[in-house]
Structure formats: C-alpha cells, structure tokens
Amino acid sequence: KFGMANTGEFRVALKQGNIEQAKAWLAHIAEHQDDFPQYHDTWDSWYMDRKKEITQQELKEKFSMGNTEEFRQALDGGEIEKAKAWLEHIVANKDSFPQYHSTWERWLADRQDDIEAAEIEFS
C-alpha cells in the first residue's frame, strides 16, 4: 500500500526524502497494530525508533543536521546560526523529539553550552 513492506524499506524511503510516505506507513501500522504481529513484542521501542528516524530525517532536510553529533560538527565548522536554528526548532517542537525527553534539561543545557563555546571560539 505504501511501497514499503518492512522497516528496511521504510529507511530507504526516508533516505530518499519520502518523509510523508514514511509517516503515512508508520501511522497505518500504529492504527492497525493487530495486523502486524512481528512488532508486538517490541512495539514501544520499535515505534519510538521509527519516530526518531523520521524526525532526524526532517532535521537533516531542513538544517543538514539530523542529530546531536551533526549539530556539534556544524558548530566546529563555525555554523553557529544554523546550529542555533536547529536547536530552536527542537525546543519549539519538543514533543516531536521523544529521544531527548528522558534527559531533556541536561541535553538542552549541554547544547546551549556547545553554542556558547563555539561563539567564544569564533568571536
């Protein structure tokens, strides 16, 4: 139905930029969990991992940074404004980034410290 038969094909679709298609596939599976017994045993972690992959791809397309490591690389390259925009986007859309929820306060403080250090280094 979505051109994706499994998680591997979901990842290929994401890498090809088919984010909306990947979201629709994931939503379909979430709405019809009983039809996908292969995911039952690990549903919570499997589902959260797919949501994380989607949000990382969205970040990558919008900011050329999909995760914290790429954020740090951007700062190391002097792309401070771009890194700030990436972080502001995550803060404004916190609910879309559950991978950061469990350590939110510490994670956010660390990213703000990363930005401050880069601003000092490149000033």
Coordinates of C-alpha atoms in Angstrom, one line a residue:
K1 CA 0.0 0.0 0.0
F2 CA 2.8 2.4 0.8
G3 CA 5.6 0.8 -1.3
M4 CA 7.2 -0.3 2.0
A5 CA 7.0 -3.9 3.1
N6 CA 9.3 -3.7 6.2
T7 CA 11.4 -1.4 8.3
G8 CA 14.3 -1.6 5.9
E9 CA 12.2 -0.3 3.1
F10 CA 10.9 2.4 5.4
R11 CA 14.5 3.5 6.0
V12 CA 15.2 3.6 2.3
A13 CA 12.2 5.7 1.7
L14 CA 13.4 8.2 4.4
K15 CA 16.8 8.4 2.9
Q16 CA 15.3 9.1 -0.5
G17 CA 13.3 12.0 1.1
N18 CA 9.9 10.3 1.1
I19 CA 9.2 11.5 4.6
E20 CA 5.4 11.9 4.2
Q21 CA 5.2 8.4 2.7
A22 CA 7.2 7.1 5.7
K23 CA 4.9 8.9 8.1
A24 CA 1.8 7.5 6.5
W25 CA 3.3 4.0 6.6
L26 CA 4.1 4.3 10.3
A27 CA 0.7 5.8 11.1
H28 CA -1.0 3.0 9.2
I29 CA 0.9 0.4 11.3
A30 CA 0.1 2.2 14.5
E31 CA -3.6 2.3 13.6
H32 CA -3.6 -1.4 12.7
Q33 CA -1.1 -2.9 15.2
D34 CA -3.1 -6.2 15.4
D35 CA -2.3 -6.8 11.7
F36 CA 1.5 -6.6 12.4
P37 CA 2.4 -9.2 14.9
Q38 CA 6.0 -9.0 14.1
Y39 CA 6.2 -5.7 16.0
H40 CA 4.1 -6.8 19.1
D41 CA 7.0 -7.9 21.4
T42 CA 9.0 -4.7 20.9
W43 CA 6.2 -2.3 20.0
D44 CA 7.1 0.7 22.2
S45 CA 10.8 0.7 21.3
W46 CA 10.2 -0.2 17.7
Y47 CA 7.7 2.6 17.3
M48 CA 9.8 5.2 19.1
D49 CA 12.8 4.3 16.9
R50 CA 10.8 4.8 13.7
K51 CA 9.5 8.2 15.0
K52 CA 13.1 9.1 15.9
E53 CA 14.3 8.2 12.3
I54 CA 11.5 10.4 10.8
T55 CA 12.4 13.4 13.0
Q56 CA 16.1 13.0 12.3
Q57 CA 15.5 12.9 8.6
E58 CA 13.3 16.0 8.8
L59 CA 16.0 17.8 10.7
K60 CA 18.6 16.7 8.2
E61 CA 16.5 18.0 5.3
K62 CA 15.7 21.3 7.0
F63 CA 19.1 22.0 8.6
S64 CA 21.6 19.5 7.2
M65 CA 21.9 18.2 10.8
G66 CA 19.9 15.2 11.9
N67 CA 21.3 14.6 15.3
T68 CA 23.5 16.0 18.1
E69 CA 26.7 14.8 16.5
E70 CA 26.0 16.7 13.3
F71 CA 25.0 19.7 15.4
R72 CA 28.4 19.6 17.0
Q73 CA 30.1 19.2 13.7
A74 CA 28.3 22.3 12.4
L75 CA 29.5 24.3 15.4
D76 CA 33.0 23.0 14.9
G77 CA 32.7 24.4 11.4
G78 CA 31.6 27.8 12.6
E79 CA 27.9 27.4 11.5
I80 CA 26.6 28.9 14.7
E81 CA 23.4 30.5 13.4
K82 CA 22.5 27.3 11.7
A83 CA 23.1 25.3 14.9
K84 CA 21.0 27.8 16.9
A85 CA 18.1 27.5 14.4
W86 CA 18.3 23.7 14.7
L87 CA 18.2 23.8 18.5
E88 CA 15.4 26.4 18.5
H89 CA 13.4 24.2 16.2
I90 CA 13.8 21.2 18.6
V91 CA 12.8 23.4 21.6
A92 CA 9.7 24.7 19.8
N93 CA 8.7 21.2 18.7
K94 CA 9.9 19.3 21.8
D95 CA 7.0 16.8 21.6
S96 CA 8.3 15.6 18.2
F97 CA 11.6 14.6 19.7
P98 CA 11.0 12.0 22.3
Q99 CA 14.5 10.7 22.1
Y100 CA 15.6 13.8 24.1
H101 CA 12.7 13.7 26.7
S102 CA 14.3 11.5 29.3
T103 CA 17.3 13.8 29.7
W104 CA 15.7 17.0 28.3
E105 CA 17.1 19.5 30.9
R106 CA 20.6 18.2 30.8
W107 CA 20.6 17.7 27.0
L108 CA 19.3 21.2 26.4
A109 CA 21.8 22.8 28.8
D110 CA 24.7 20.8 27.1
R111 CA 23.6 22.1 23.6
Q112 CA 23.4 25.7 24.9
D113 CA 26.9 25.2 26.4
D114 CA 28.1 23.9 23.0
I115 CA 26.8 27.1 21.3
E116 CA 28.3 29.4 23.9
A117 CA 31.7 27.6 23.5
A118 CA 31.5 28.0 19.7
E119 CA 30.6 31.6 19.9
I120 CA 33.7 32.2 22.1
E121 CA 35.9 30.2 19.8
F122 CA 34.7 32.0 16.6
S123 CA 34.4 35.6 18.0

